[in-house]
Coordinates of C-alpha atoms and ligand atoms in Angstrom, one line a residue:
M1 CA -1.7 -15.8 46.9
K2 CA -0.3 -12.3 46.5
N3 CA 1.5 -13.5 43.4
I4 CA -1.7 -14.6 41.8
I5 CA -3.3 -11.2 42.4
Y6 CA -0.3 -9.5 40.8
L7 CA -0.5 -11.8 38.0
A8 CA -4.1 -11.2 37.4
I9 CA -3.6 -7.4 37.6
F10 CA -0.7 -7.8 35.0
L11 CA -2.8 -9.7 32.6
T12 CA -5.7 -7.5 32.9
L13 CA -3.4 -4.4 32.2
F14 CA -1.8 -6.3 29.4
L15 CA -5.1 -7.1 27.6
F16 CA -6.4 -3.7 28.2
L17 CA -3.3 -2.0 26.7
S18 CA -2.7 -4.4 23.8
T19 CA -6.2 -4.7 22.4
P20 CA -6.6 -1.1 21.2
S21 CA -3.3 -1.2 19.5
V22 CA -4.1 -4.4 17.6
F23 CA -7.3 -2.7 16.5
A24 CA -5.6 0.2 15.3
A25 CA -3.0 -1.8 13.4
E26 CA -5.9 -3.5 11.5
L27 CA -7.3 -0.1 10.4
C28 CA -3.8 0.9 9.0
K29 CA -3.9 -1.8 6.4
L30 CA -5.3 -1.4 2.8
E31 CA -5.7 -3.9 0.2
I32 CA -6.0 -3.8 -3.7
A33 CA -6.0 -6.2 -6.5
G34 CA -5.0 -6.2 -10.1
N35 CA -6.4 -8.4 -12.8
D36 CA -5.9 -9.6 -16.3
Q37 CA -8.2 -6.9 -17.6
M38 CA -5.5 -4.4 -16.7
Q39 CA -7.6 -3.0 -13.9
F40 CA -7.3 -2.4 -10.2
D41 CA -10.4 -3.5 -8.3
K42 CA -10.6 -0.1 -6.4
K43 CA -10.6 3.4 -7.8
L44 CA -10.2 4.9 -4.3
L45 CA -8.0 4.0 -1.3
T46 CA -8.6 5.9 1.9
A47 CA -6.0 5.9 4.6
P48 CA -7.3 6.8 8.0
S49 CA -5.5 9.9 9.2
S50 CA -5.1 8.3 12.7
C51 CA -2.4 6.0 11.2
K52 CA 1.2 7.2 11.1
K53 CA 1.8 4.5 8.4
V54 CA -0.4 2.4 6.3
T55 CA 0.5 -1.0 4.7
V56 CA -0.8 -1.4 1.2
T57 CA -1.0 -4.9 -0.1
L58 CA -1.3 -5.6 -3.8
K59 CA -2.6 -9.0 -5.0
H60 CA -2.4 -10.2 -8.6
V61 CA -5.7 -12.1 -9.0
G62 CA -5.2 -12.9 -12.7
K63 CA -3.6 -15.7 -14.6
L64 CA -1.5 -13.9 -17.2
A65 CA 2.2 -14.1 -16.8
K66 CA 4.2 -11.5 -15.1
N67 CA 6.1 -10.4 -18.2
I68 CA 2.8 -9.9 -20.1
M69 CA 0.4 -8.6 -17.3
G70 CA 2.5 -7.8 -14.3
H71 CA 1.3 -5.1 -11.9
N72 CA 2.7 -2.9 -9.3
W73 CA 1.4 -0.2 -7.0
V74 CA 3.1 3.3 -7.1
L75 CA 2.1 6.3 -5.1
V76 CA 2.7 9.7 -6.6
K77 CA 1.2 13.2 -6.4
S78 CA -1.7 13.4 -8.8
S79 CA 0.2 16.1 -10.8
D80 CA 3.1 13.6 -11.4
V81 CA 0.8 10.7 -12.8
D82 CA 1.3 11.6 -16.5
A83 CA 5.2 12.0 -16.0
V84 CA 5.8 9.0 -13.8
G85 CA 3.4 6.6 -15.8
P86 CA 5.5 6.6 -18.9
A87 CA 8.8 6.7 -16.9
G88 CA 8.0 3.3 -15.8
I89 CA 8.6 1.9 -19.3
T90 CA 12.2 3.0 -19.5
A91 CA 12.9 2.0 -15.9
G92 CA 12.7 -1.7 -17.0
M93 CA 11.7 -4.9 -15.3
E94 CA 14.8 -5.1 -13.5
N95 CA 13.7 -2.0 -11.5
N96 CA 10.1 -3.2 -11.3
H97 CA 9.3 -0.6 -13.7
V98 CA 9.9 2.1 -11.1
P99 CA 12.3 5.0 -11.9
K100 CA 15.3 4.8 -9.6
D101 CA 16.0 7.4 -7.0
D102 CA 13.0 9.4 -8.2
K103 CA 11.7 11.9 -5.6
R104 CA 8.2 11.8 -7.3
I105 CA 7.8 8.1 -6.2
L106 CA 6.4 8.3 -2.7
A107 CA 6.0 4.6 -2.3
A108 CA 6.2 1.5 -4.7
T109 CA 5.8 -2.2 -4.5
K110 CA 7.7 -4.7 -6.8
V111 CA 5.9 -6.1 -9.9
V112 CA 3.9 -9.1 -9.1
G113 CA 2.6 -11.9 -11.3
P114 CA -0.4 -14.3 -11.1
G115 CA -1.3 -15.5 -7.5
E116 CA 1.5 -13.4 -6.0
S117 CA 1.0 -10.5 -3.5
T118 CA 3.3 -7.8 -2.2
S119 CA 3.1 -4.9 0.4
V120 CA 4.5 -1.6 0.9
E121 CA 4.5 0.8 3.8
V122 CA 3.3 4.4 3.1
D123 CA 4.5 7.0 5.8
L124 CA 1.6 9.3 6.1
T125 CA 3.6 11.7 8.3
K126 CA 5.5 12.6 5.0
L127 CA 2.4 13.3 3.1
D128 CA 0.2 16.5 3.1
K129 CA -3.2 15.5 4.4
S130 CA -4.9 18.0 2.1
G131 CA -2.8 17.0 -0.9
S132 CA -4.0 15.2 -4.0
Y133 CA -2.4 11.8 -4.5
S134 CA -2.9 9.0 -6.9
F135 CA -1.8 5.4 -7.2
I136 CA -0.8 3.9 -10.6
C137 CA 0.6 0.7 -12.1
T138 CA 3.8 1.6 -13.9
F139 CA 4.0 -1.6 -15.9
P140 CA 4.4 -0.6 -19.5
G141 CA 1.1 0.6 -21.0
H142 CA -0.9 0.2 -17.8
Y143 CA -1.1 3.6 -16.0
A144 CA -3.9 5.0 -18.3
L145 CA -6.3 2.4 -17.0
M146 CA -4.7 1.4 -13.8
K147 CA -5.0 4.4 -11.6
G148 CA -7.0 5.6 -8.7
T149 CA -7.1 8.2 -6.0
F150 CA -5.3 7.9 -2.5
K151 CA -6.9 10.0 0.1
I152 CA -6.0 10.5 3.7
S153 CA -9.2 11.1 6.0
Ligands
ZN201 ZN1 -0.7 -3.2 -14.3

């Protein structure tokens, strides 16, 4: 009988302790999609400041092939958009169009094609909460249209 009581207490505590963390983890996930019209479906992504890290998932919802209409998701300071955008072209597909070992790249996914999705973790503790950040697609020719604001609040 004692064992059953202990078990009940344990289960209650377990449920009590695990539920809020599952809930918080859900909040720390963001989703965005890229299409064949060379557009993201969102112009703004807001990461809750209560999260230490957020997982950003990019989905390619188009039908055009990866080498023609591939998309990635790259996080940079807003002041670096016009420099990193064109740098994606020379980085080449073998590097997912992301300049290698470039400190301006704060987070980046690989390039995805139709029906594919990919994720990247953004470490919010390394970002300035009052800073100005943008996300872009660095596939050649895309960043002018495929960009948006990344906010922490
Ligand atoms: Zn793109």
